[in-house]
Amino acid sequence: MLTILKQESFLLLALIAALVAYPLEHWLLHSGQVVALTAGLVLIAFIVAASMRVAHQAESLAEKVGDPYGTMILTLAAVLVEVVILAIMMSNEASPTLVRDTIYSAVMLDINGILGLAALMGGIKHGEQSYNDDSARSYSVMILTAMGVSMVVPEFIPEANWKIYSAFTIGAMVVLYALFLRMQVGPHSYFFSYSYPDKRRKKEPVEQEPKPVSLALSIGILVFGVVVIGALAEVMSKTLDLGLEGTGAPPVITAILVAAISAAPEILTALRAALANRMQSVVNIAMGASLSTVILTVPVMEAMALYTGQPFQMAMTPVQTVMIFITLIVSAINLNDGETNAIEGMTHFVLFATFIMLSLLGL
């Protein structure tokens, strides 16, 4: 028990932060903008710490079941954190564009940020890195379809018909993901795995056998971590909104923070995989996280909109649409030959830098 408590010290600190933040919420919101902003940033740090432990438990489960199930668990854990934070923030009358901007930011962060940096660093260390290009093509076409249906077409839907199209979007996303999931873990599971050459294996140090993972314990800690994150997000959303009010900060900054919180564990996992010359894991994490973010977050938040009767602004801006299409075209070209290199990584990372610049300019 002491060993478990020591391993989960970050999660315990996050719990303590939540227990302290709730009684002090009124004081934090009425002690000035600087105090509120500082509190919001501190709570974000605790949320990231808790999300890292959630991802660790997901990673432990992933190692037990192997790919493609393992990557699926990792990405679903990250999306769960994102959905919880978004749902809580939207319940506090956040910006109607928060969901759209968060999904857009997450895709930019996953494909251009994570995949770009991992391919760049891995390419510098290993040269060309191999993976199964079937997985990249499958992910790309799914992301394009899901974002087109849920975040491009809504621009042309009359306001009077938003409920009908929201219900259609929910159904379309559920059916699309159900079929994809069936193929990912069934007939086409080999799309998402890669058999590395023996010569590559010989160069790697022999890894120790992973310690036995208690399924119930890992699931329990994972669920507990998500609950703690939700509690912290409740106070964080209010203090951050107050702290940023009137500062002139672009609205998308909050969305980027939410996307970064959920993606933080994935970044570390993907970079470790790239440096270990396991590019298949990087592709699965980056592209899988992007797909999961769109195809799972959209129906949950659309259902919330239907329940409350308050629609969200889901249609992307022209600049966002252009950036998404450029990103998917570049990824389709780069991820079409089964090998990545530093040049391809740099192209994605430059797109990520462009996304950050456009966000800072309020576009």
mmCIF file of C-alpha atoms in Angstrom:
data_model
loop_
_atom_site.group_PDB
_atom_site.id
_atom_site.type_symbol
_atom_site.label_atom_id
_atom_site.label_comp_id
_atom_site.label_asym_id
_atom_site.label_seq_id
_atom_site.Cartn_x
_atom_site.Cartn_y
_atom_site.Cartn_z
ATOM 1 C CA MET A 1 0.000 0.000 0.000
ATOM 2 C CA LEU A 2 2.807 2.415 0.877
ATOM 3 C CA THR A 3 4.455 1.631 -2.459
ATOM 4 C CA ILE A 4 1.253 2.478 -4.317
ATOM 5 C CA LEU A 5 0.835 5.727 -2.385
ATOM 6 C CA LYS A 6 4.418 6.668 -3.179
ATOM 7 C CA GLN A 7 3.963 5.906 -6.880
ATOM 8 C CA GLU A 8 0.773 7.965 -6.991
ATOM 9 C CA SER A 9 2.183 10.935 -5.072
ATOM 10 C CA PHE A 10 1.345 13.339 -7.914
ATOM 11 C CA LEU A 11 -2.251 12.143 -7.906
ATOM 12 C CA LEU A 12 -2.441 12.567 -4.132
ATOM 13 C CA LEU A 13 -1.071 16.104 -4.448
ATOM 14 C CA ALA A 14 -3.755 16.830 -7.036
ATOM 15 C CA LEU A 15 -6.389 15.479 -4.650
ATOM 16 C CA ILE A 16 -5.087 17.710 -1.845
ATOM 17 C CA ALA A 17 -5.167 20.674 -4.250
ATOM 18 C CA ALA A 18 -8.823 19.928 -5.049
ATOM 19 C CA LEU A 19 -9.707 19.654 -1.358
ATOM 20 C CA VAL A 20 -8.039 23.016 -0.719
ATOM 21 C CA ALA A 21 -9.393 24.765 -3.824
ATOM 22 C CA TYR A 22 -13.076 24.068 -3.194
ATOM 23 C CA PRO A 23 -13.329 25.809 0.207
ATOM 24 C CA LEU A 24 -11.237 28.701 -1.130
ATOM 25 C CA GLU A 25 -13.143 29.081 -4.400
ATOM 26 C CA HIS A 26 -15.160 32.105 -3.242
ATOM 27 C CA TRP A 27 -12.032 33.837 -1.937
ATOM 28 C CA LEU A 28 -10.081 33.116 -5.121
ATOM 29 C CA LEU A 29 -12.851 34.621 -7.253
ATOM 30 C CA HIS A 30 -13.127 37.765 -5.150
ATOM 31 C CA SER A 31 -9.470 38.584 -4.480
ATOM 32 C CA GLY A 32 -8.625 40.227 -7.746
ATOM 33 C CA GLN A 33 -7.761 39.189 -11.264
ATOM 34 C CA VAL A 34 -4.106 38.438 -10.548
ATOM 35 C CA VAL A 35 -4.983 36.008 -7.752
ATOM 36 C CA ALA A 36 -7.597 34.295 -9.952
ATOM 37 C CA LEU A 37 -5.196 33.930 -12.889
ATOM 38 C CA THR A 38 -2.412 32.603 -10.640
ATOM 39 C CA ALA A 39 -4.798 30.115 -9.057
ATOM 40 C CA GLY A 40 -5.997 28.990 -12.481
ATOM 41 C CA LEU A 41 -2.451 28.364 -13.712
ATOM 42 C CA VAL A 42 -1.517 26.493 -10.513
ATOM 43 C CA LEU A 43 -4.604 24.302 -10.838
ATOM 44 C CA ILE A 44 -3.677 23.583 -14.466
ATOM 45 C CA ALA A 45 -0.305 22.296 -13.215
ATOM 46 C CA PHE A 46 -2.061 19.948 -10.792
ATOM 47 C CA ILE A 47 -4.444 18.803 -13.550
ATOM 48 C CA VAL A 48 -1.466 17.985 -15.785
ATOM 49 C CA ALA A 49 0.146 16.054 -12.908
ATOM 50 C CA ALA A 50 -3.050 14.047 -12.386
ATOM 51 C CA SER A 51 -3.451 13.437 -16.121
ATOM 52 C CA MET A 52 0.107 12.083 -16.250
ATOM 53 C CA ARG A 53 -0.821 9.470 -13.660
ATOM 54 C CA VAL A 54 -4.012 8.640 -15.541
ATOM 55 C CA ALA A 55 -1.924 8.157 -18.678
ATOM 56 C CA HIS A 56 0.582 6.024 -16.740
ATOM 57 C CA GLN A 57 -2.177 3.650 -15.673
ATOM 58 C CA ALA A 58 -3.509 3.587 -19.234
ATOM 59 C CA GLU A 59 0.030 2.856 -20.454
ATOM 60 C CA SER A 60 0.351 0.001 -17.947
ATOM 61 C CA LEU A 61 -2.864 -1.499 -19.267
ATOM 62 C CA ALA A 62 -1.658 -0.897 -22.820
ATOM 63 C CA GLU A 63 1.557 -2.839 -22.213
ATOM 64 C CA LYS A 64 -0.504 -5.726 -20.907
ATOM 65 C CA VAL A 65 -2.816 -5.997 -23.906
ATOM 66 C CA GLY A 66 -0.403 -4.839 -26.672
ATOM 67 C CA ASP A 67 -1.201 -3.029 -29.941
ATOM 68 C CA PRO A 68 -3.633 -2.018 -31.288
ATOM 69 C CA TYR A 69 -5.568 -2.293 -28.025
ATOM 70 C CA GLY A 70 -2.804 -0.569 -26.090
ATOM 71 C CA THR A 71 -2.752 2.577 -28.190
ATOM 72 C CA MET A 72 -6.541 2.645 -28.134
ATOM 73 C CA ILE A 73 -6.531 2.666 -24.320
ATOM 74 C CA LEU A 74 -3.964 5.489 -24.263
ATOM 75 C CA THR A 75 -5.897 7.698 -26.662
ATOM 76 C CA LEU A 76 -9.257 7.000 -25.031
ATOM 77 C CA ALA A 77 -7.833 7.952 -21.623
ATOM 78 C CA ALA A 78 -6.613 11.271 -23.034
ATOM 79 C CA VAL A 79 -9.961 11.965 -24.712
ATOM 80 C CA LEU A 80 -11.801 11.107 -21.482
ATOM 81 C CA VAL A 81 -9.786 13.755 -19.648
ATOM 82 C CA GLU A 82 -10.506 16.275 -22.399
ATOM 83 C CA VAL A 83 -14.248 15.552 -22.455
ATOM 84 C CA VAL A 84 -14.514 15.871 -18.656
ATOM 85 C CA ILE A 85 -12.734 19.239 -18.650
ATOM 86 C CA LEU A 86 -14.749 20.523 -21.628
ATOM 87 C CA ALA A 87 -18.088 19.427 -20.165
ATOM 88 C CA ILE A 88 -17.344 21.177 -16.877
ATOM 89 C CA MET A 89 -16.095 24.352 -18.534
ATOM 90 C CA MET A 90 -19.106 24.514 -20.872
ATOM 91 C CA SER A 91 -21.447 24.109 -17.902
ATOM 92 C CA ASN A 92 -19.909 27.310 -16.502
ATOM 93 C CA GLU A 93 -21.060 29.364 -19.509
ATOM 94 C CA ALA A 94 -17.775 29.275 -21.377
ATOM 95 C CA SER A 95 -17.317 30.595 -24.897
ATOM 96 C CA PRO A 96 -19.653 28.905 -27.431
ATOM 97 C CA THR A 97 -16.592 28.286 -29.631
ATOM 98 C CA LEU A 98 -14.596 26.482 -26.890
ATOM 99 C CA VAL A 99 -15.491 22.953 -28.065
ATOM 100 C CA ARG A 100 -14.687 23.748 -31.706
ATOM 101 C CA ASP A 101 -11.432 25.501 -30.858
ATOM 102 C CA THR A 102 -10.354 22.707 -28.489
ATOM 103 C CA ILE A 103 -10.923 19.985 -31.086
ATOM 104 C CA TYR A 104 -9.112 22.050 -33.719
ATOM 105 C CA SER A 105 -6.235 22.754 -31.319
ATOM 106 C CA ALA A 106 -6.005 19.082 -30.348
ATOM 107 C CA VAL A 107 -5.714 17.968 -33.983
ATOM 108 C CA MET A 108 -3.046 20.602 -34.651
ATOM 109 C CA LEU A 109 -1.180 19.563 -31.496
ATOM 110 C CA ASP A 110 -1.426 15.830 -32.171
ATOM 111 C CA ILE A 111 -0.594 15.711 -35.894
ATOM 112 C CA ASN A 112 1.693 18.708 -36.311
ATOM 113 C CA GLY A 113 3.062 19.004 -32.785
ATOM 114 C CA ILE A 114 3.467 15.446 -31.501
ATOM 115 C CA LEU A 115 3.985 13.665 -34.835
ATOM 116 C CA GLY A 116 6.128 16.492 -36.199
ATOM 117 C CA LEU A 117 8.456 16.729 -33.201
ATOM 118 C CA ALA A 118 8.693 12.947 -32.806
ATOM 119 C CA ALA A 119 9.509 12.408 -36.517
ATOM 120 C CA LEU A 120 12.040 15.259 -36.392
ATOM 121 C CA MET A 121 13.853 13.971 -33.295
ATOM 122 C CA GLY A 122 13.587 10.330 -34.342
ATOM 123 C CA GLY A 123 14.775 11.176 -37.847
ATOM 124 C CA ILE A 124 17.816 13.032 -36.542
ATOM 125 C CA LYS A 125 18.740 10.042 -34.357
ATOM 126 C CA HIS A 126 17.779 7.094 -36.580
ATOM 127 C CA GLY A 127 17.372 8.457 -40.102
ATOM 128 C CA GLU A 128 14.350 6.913 -41.799
ATOM 129 C CA GLN A 129 11.903 5.226 -39.414
ATOM 130 C CA SER A 130 9.509 2.566 -40.624
ATOM 131 C CA TYR A 131 5.861 1.956 -39.772
ATOM 132 C CA ASN A 132 2.767 0.381 -41.335
ATOM 133 C CA ASP A 133 1.438 2.931 -43.828
ATOM 134 C CA ASP A 134 -1.993 1.248 -43.826
ATOM 135 C CA SER A 135 -2.586 2.712 -40.367
ATOM 136 C CA ALA A 136 -1.720 6.256 -41.440
ATOM 137 C CA ARG A 137 -4.040 6.099 -44.459
ATOM 138 C CA SER A 138 -6.892 4.683 -42.393
ATOM 139 C CA TYR A 139 -6.521 7.351 -39.726
ATOM 140 C CA SER A 140 -6.222 10.188 -42.260
ATOM 141 C CA VAL A 141 -9.385 9.379 -44.190
ATOM 142 C CA MET A 142 -11.325 8.920 -40.941
ATOM 143 C CA ILE A 143 -10.135 12.267 -39.542
ATOM 144 C CA LEU A 144 -10.973 14.064 -42.784
ATOM 145 C CA THR A 145 -14.459 12.529 -42.889
ATOM 146 C CA ALA A 146 -15.213 13.171 -39.223
ATOM 147 C CA MET A 147 -14.025 16.785 -39.284
ATOM 148 C CA GLY A 148 -15.789 17.479 -42.569
ATOM 149 C CA VAL A 149 -19.122 16.185 -41.298
ATOM 150 C CA SER A 150 -18.942 17.755 -37.844
ATOM 151 C CA MET A 151 -16.908 20.941 -38.306
ATOM 152 C CA VAL A 152 -17.142 22.060 -41.960
ATOM 153 C CA VAL A 153 -20.664 21.173 -43.098
ATOM 154 C CA PRO A 154 -22.333 22.906 -40.063
ATOM 155 C CA GLU A 155 -21.359 26.246 -41.633
ATOM 156 C CA PHE A 156 -24.075 25.615 -44.241
ATOM 157 C CA ILE A 157 -26.792 24.318 -41.900
ATOM 158 C CA PRO A 158 -29.608 26.829 -41.186
ATOM 159 C CA GLU A 159 -29.871 27.777 -37.513
ATOM 160 C CA ALA A 160 -33.439 26.503 -37.377
ATOM 161 C CA ASN A 161 -32.239 22.988 -38.272
ATOM 162 C CA TRP A 162 -29.290 22.726 -35.860
ATOM 163 C CA LYS A 163 -30.995 20.162 -33.612
ATOM 164 C CA ILE A 164 -31.726 17.827 -36.510
ATOM 165 C CA TYR A 165 -28.167 18.042 -37.810
ATOM 166 C CA SER A 166 -26.697 17.679 -34.303
ATOM 167 C CA ALA A 167 -28.650 14.460 -33.846
ATOM 168 C CA PHE A 168 -27.457 13.268 -37.256
ATOM 169 C CA THR A 169 -23.855 14.145 -36.351
ATOM 170 C CA ILE A 170 -24.069 12.138 -33.137
ATOM 171 C CA GLY A 171 -25.374 9.106 -35.019
ATOM 172 C CA ALA A 172 -22.812 9.460 -37.808
ATOM 173 C CA MET A 173 -19.877 9.710 -35.379
ATOM 174 C CA VAL A 174 -21.052 6.733 -33.318
ATOM 175 C CA VAL A 175 -21.552 4.524 -36.393
ATOM 176 C CA LEU A 176 -18.274 5.655 -37.931
ATOM 177 C CA TYR A 177 -16.266 4.962 -34.782
ATOM 178 C CA ALA A 178 -18.047 1.687 -34.021
ATOM 179 C CA LEU A 179 -17.114 0.322 -37.447
ATOM 180 C CA PHE A 180 -13.565 1.688 -37.207
ATOM 181 C CA LEU A 181 -13.140 0.153 -33.751
ATOM 182 C CA ARG A 182 -14.437 -3.180 -35.034
ATOM 183 C CA MET A 183 -11.884 -3.133 -37.838
ATOM 184 C CA GLN A 184 -9.074 -1.891 -35.576
ATOM 185 C CA VAL A 185 -9.395 -4.741 -33.107
ATOM 186 C CA GLY A 186 -10.727 -7.298 -35.580
ATOM 187 C CA PRO A 187 -10.131 -8.071 -39.267
ATOM 188 C CA HIS A 188 -7.778 -5.128 -39.889
ATOM 189 C CA SER A 189 -5.883 -5.074 -36.601
ATOM 190 C CA TYR A 190 -2.657 -5.764 -38.529
ATOM 191 C CA PHE A 191 -3.015 -2.286 -40.080
ATOM 192 C CA PHE A 192 -2.035 -0.772 -36.735
ATOM 193 C CA SER A 193 0.986 -2.889 -35.862
ATOM 194 C CA TYR A 194 4.430 -3.250 -37.378
ATOM 195 C CA SER A 195 6.953 -6.107 -37.288
ATOM 196 C CA TYR A 196 10.346 -4.514 -36.933
ATOM 197 C CA PRO A 197 13.320 -6.261 -38.586
ATOM 198 C CA ASP A 198 15.384 -8.594 -36.403
ATOM 199 C CA LYS A 199 18.492 -6.462 -36.961
ATOM 200 C CA ARG A 200 16.726 -3.543 -35.301
ATOM 201 C CA ARG A 201 15.831 -5.692 -32.335
ATOM 202 C CA LYS A 202 19.419 -6.881 -31.883
ATOM 203 C CA LYS A 203 20.647 -3.331 -31.562
ATOM 204 C CA GLU A 204 18.201 -2.562 -28.797
ATOM 205 C CA PRO A 205 19.036 -3.354 -25.187
ATOM 206 C CA VAL A 206 17.105 -6.271 -23.801
ATOM 207 C CA GLU A 207 14.139 -4.939 -21.909
ATOM 208 C CA GLN A 208 13.111 -6.366 -18.604
ATOM 209 C CA GLU A 209 9.815 -8.152 -18.408
ATOM 210 C CA PRO A 210 7.096 -5.692 -17.364
ATOM 211 C CA LYS A 211 5.896 -6.048 -13.815
ATOM 212 C CA PRO A 212 2.509 -7.717 -13.444
ATOM 213 C CA VAL A 213 -0.275 -5.179 -13.782
ATOM 214 C CA SER A 214 -3.312 -5.429 -11.527
ATOM 215 C CA LEU A 215 -6.195 -4.775 -13.878
ATOM 216 C CA ALA A 216 -8.621 -3.717 -11.148
ATOM 217 C CA LEU A 217 -6.066 -1.452 -9.469
ATOM 218 C CA SER A 218 -5.070 0.289 -12.691
ATOM 219 C CA ILE A 219 -8.688 0.860 -13.694
ATOM 220 C CA GLY A 220 -9.531 2.085 -10.192
ATOM 221 C CA ILE A 221 -6.663 4.594 -10.128
ATOM 222 C CA LEU A 222 -7.491 5.716 -13.663
ATOM 223 C CA VAL A 223 -11.135 6.414 -12.772
ATOM 224 C CA PHE A 224 -10.126 8.099 -9.506
ATOM 225 C CA GLY A 225 -7.690 10.306 -11.428
ATOM 226 C CA VAL A 226 -10.397 11.411 -13.858
ATOM 227 C CA VAL A 227 -12.669 12.314 -10.912
ATOM 228 C CA VAL A 228 -9.887 14.409 -9.347
ATOM 229 C CA ILE A 229 -9.258 16.122 -12.692
ATOM 230 C CA GLY A 230 -12.952 16.942 -12.960
ATOM 231 C CA ALA A 231 -12.963 18.451 -9.471
ATOM 232 C CA LEU A 232 -9.922 20.589 -10.247
ATOM 233 C CA ALA A 233 -11.355 21.643 -13.608
ATOM 234 C CA GLU A 234 -14.502 22.951 -11.907
ATOM 235 C CA VAL A 235 -12.532 25.581 -9.967
ATOM 236 C CA MET A 236 -9.890 26.075 -12.660
ATOM 237 C CA SER A 237 -12.414 27.054 -15.326
ATOM 238 C CA LYS A 238 -13.901 29.799 -13.158
ATOM 239 C CA THR A 239 -10.595 31.236 -11.970
ATOM 240 C CA LEU A 240 -9.036 31.091 -15.440
ATOM 241 C CA ASP A 241 -12.013 32.819 -17.081
ATOM 242 C CA LEU A 242 -11.870 35.595 -14.511
ATOM 243 C CA GLY A 243 -8.086 35.847 -14.720
ATOM 244 C CA LEU A 244 -8.083 36.217 -18.525
ATOM 245 C CA GLU A 245 -11.055 38.578 -18.631
ATOM 246 C CA GLY A 246 -10.097 41.913 -20.130
ATOM 247 C CA THR A 247 -6.476 40.921 -20.783
ATOM 248 C CA GLY A 248 -6.888 40.862 -24.540
ATOM 249 C CA ALA A 249 -5.815 37.211 -24.686
ATOM 250 C CA PRO A 250 -7.287 35.447 -27.758
ATOM 251 C CA PRO A 251 -10.251 33.172 -26.823
ATOM 252 C CA VAL A 252 -8.472 30.215 -28.435
ATOM 253 C CA ILE A 253 -5.804 30.318 -25.700
ATOM 254 C CA THR A 254 -8.169 28.545 -23.288
ATOM 255 C CA ALA A 255 -8.859 25.884 -25.916
ATOM 256 C CA ILE A 256 -5.124 25.356 -26.480
ATOM 257 C CA LEU A 257 -4.627 24.911 -22.727
ATOM 258 C CA VAL A 258 -7.383 22.265 -22.570
ATOM 259 C CA ALA A 259 -5.916 20.435 -25.577
ATOM 260 C CA ALA A 260 -2.399 20.616 -24.117
ATOM 261 C CA ILE A 261 -3.553 19.245 -20.755
ATOM 262 C CA SER A 262 -5.013 16.122 -22.341
ATOM 263 C CA ALA A 263 -2.096 15.719 -24.775
ATOM 264 C CA ALA A 264 0.731 16.193 -22.238
ATOM 265 C CA PRO A 265 1.135 12.471 -21.432
ATOM 266 C CA GLU A 266 0.877 11.539 -25.115
ATOM 267 C CA ILE A 267 3.726 13.903 -25.984
ATOM 268 C CA LEU A 268 6.132 12.166 -23.607
ATOM 269 C CA THR A 269 5.025 8.685 -24.696
ATOM 270 C CA ALA A 270 5.388 9.541 -28.399
ATOM 271 C CA LEU A 271 8.833 11.110 -27.969
ATOM 272 C CA ARG A 272 10.078 8.070 -26.041
ATOM 273 C CA ALA A 273 8.761 5.809 -28.793
ATOM 274 C CA ALA A 274 10.400 7.889 -31.560
ATOM 275 C CA LEU A 275 13.785 7.919 -29.830
ATOM 276 C CA ALA A 276 13.473 4.135 -29.355
ATOM 277 C CA ASN A 277 12.827 3.816 -33.117
ATOM 278 C CA ARG A 278 9.217 2.695 -32.663
ATOM 279 C CA MET A 279 7.526 4.990 -35.156
ATOM 280 C CA GLN A 280 4.420 2.814 -35.392
ATOM 281 C CA SER A 281 3.571 3.741 -31.813
ATOM 282 C CA VAL A 282 4.032 7.426 -32.654
ATOM 283 C CA VAL A 283 1.698 7.213 -35.655
ATOM 284 C CA ASN A 284 -0.897 5.327 -33.619
ATOM 285 C CA ILE A 285 -0.719 7.839 -30.773
ATOM 286 C CA ALA A 286 -0.714 11.052 -32.839
ATOM 287 C CA MET A 287 -3.241 10.054 -35.499
ATOM 288 C CA GLY A 288 -5.307 7.921 -33.118
ATOM 289 C CA ALA A 289 -5.561 10.746 -30.594
ATOM 290 C CA SER A 290 -6.675 13.163 -33.323
ATOM 291 C CA LEU A 291 -9.351 10.772 -34.538
ATOM 292 C CA SER A 292 -10.556 9.961 -31.018
ATOM 293 C CA THR A 293 -10.736 13.645 -30.131
ATOM 294 C CA VAL A 294 -12.993 14.428 -33.091
ATOM 295 C CA ILE A 295 -15.094 11.320 -33.280
ATOM 296 C CA LEU A 296 -15.706 10.931 -29.524
ATOM 297 C CA THR A 297 -15.729 14.507 -28.253
ATOM 298 C CA VAL A 298 -18.178 15.738 -30.907
ATOM 299 C CA PRO A 299 -21.085 13.364 -30.084
ATOM 300 C CA VAL A 300 -20.700 13.870 -26.325
ATOM 301 C CA MET A 301 -20.698 17.652 -26.595
ATOM 302 C CA GLU A 302 -23.448 17.689 -29.242
ATOM 303 C CA ALA A 303 -25.571 15.557 -26.919
ATOM 304 C CA MET A 304 -24.897 18.089 -24.163
ATOM 305 C CA ALA A 305 -26.012 20.887 -26.504
ATOM 306 C CA LEU A 306 -29.251 19.066 -27.312
ATOM 307 C CA TYR A 307 -29.886 18.433 -23.615
ATOM 308 C CA THR A 308 -29.375 22.076 -22.627
ATOM 309 C CA GLY A 309 -30.950 23.495 -25.767
ATOM 310 C CA GLN A 310 -27.919 25.742 -26.296
ATOM 311 C CA PRO A 311 -26.022 25.074 -29.537
ATOM 312 C CA PHE A 312 -22.231 25.357 -29.756
ATOM 313 C CA GLN A 313 -20.447 26.999 -32.659
ATOM 314 C CA MET A 314 -18.957 23.923 -34.329
ATOM 315 C CA ALA A 315 -18.231 25.274 -37.824
ATOM 316 C CA MET A 316 -14.551 26.137 -38.172
ATOM 317 C CA THR A 317 -13.405 29.576 -39.299
ATOM 318 C CA PRO A 318 -11.941 29.894 -42.815
ATOM 319 C CA VAL A 319 -8.406 30.048 -41.378
ATOM 320 C CA GLN A 320 -8.980 26.930 -39.274
ATOM 321 C CA THR A 321 -10.443 25.078 -42.255
ATOM 322 C CA VAL A 322 -7.442 25.951 -44.414
ATOM 323 C CA MET A 323 -4.990 24.864 -41.701
ATOM 324 C CA ILE A 324 -6.804 21.545 -41.226
ATOM 325 C CA PHE A 325 -6.816 20.780 -44.940
ATOM 326 C CA ILE A 326 -3.143 21.732 -45.339
ATOM 327 C CA THR A 327 -2.288 19.512 -42.359
ATOM 328 C CA LEU A 328 -4.205 16.515 -43.705
ATOM 329 C CA ILE A 329 -2.803 16.940 -47.222
ATOM 330 C CA VAL A 330 0.763 17.141 -45.880
ATOM 331 C CA SER A 331 0.208 14.129 -43.627
ATOM 332 C CA ALA A 332 -1.308 12.163 -46.535
ATOM 333 C CA ILE A 333 1.837 12.838 -48.592
ATOM 334 C CA ASN A 334 4.334 12.311 -45.759
ATOM 335 C CA LEU A 335 2.676 9.183 -44.379
ATOM 336 C CA ASN A 336 2.213 7.412 -47.698
ATOM 337 C CA ASP A 337 5.462 5.452 -48.015
ATOM 338 C CA GLY A 338 5.840 3.671 -44.676
ATOM 339 C CA GLU A 339 8.855 5.715 -43.559
ATOM 340 C CA THR A 340 9.312 9.046 -41.804
ATOM 341 C CA ASN A 341 12.376 11.271 -41.707
ATOM 342 C CA ALA A 342 13.524 14.556 -40.194
ATOM 343 C CA ILE A 343 12.399 16.588 -43.232
ATOM 344 C CA GLU A 344 8.848 15.314 -42.938
ATOM 345 C CA GLY A 345 8.933 15.967 -39.215
ATOM 346 C CA MET A 346 10.066 19.539 -39.805
ATOM 347 C CA THR A 347 7.228 20.243 -42.258
ATOM 348 C CA HIS A 348 4.658 19.255 -39.634
ATOM 349 C CA PHE A 349 6.446 21.171 -36.903
ATOM 350 C CA VAL A 350 6.485 24.339 -39.043
ATOM 351 C CA LEU A 351 2.723 23.931 -39.491
ATOM 352 C CA PHE A 352 2.417 23.640 -35.714
ATOM 353 C CA ALA A 353 4.433 26.837 -35.253
ATOM 354 C CA THR A 354 2.137 28.523 -37.802
ATOM 355 C CA PHE A 355 -0.896 27.378 -35.806
ATOM 356 C CA ILE A 356 0.564 28.910 -32.632
ATOM 357 C CA MET A 357 1.360 32.197 -34.428
ATOM 358 C CA LEU A 358 -2.145 32.415 -35.906
ATOM 359 C CA SER A 359 -3.641 31.722 -32.469
ATOM 360 C CA LEU A 360 -1.587 34.488 -30.857
ATOM 361 C CA LEU A 361 -2.795 36.833 -33.602
ATOM 362 C CA GLY A 362 -6.369 35.892 -32.719
ATOM 363 C CA LEU A 363 -7.055 34.150 -36.042
#
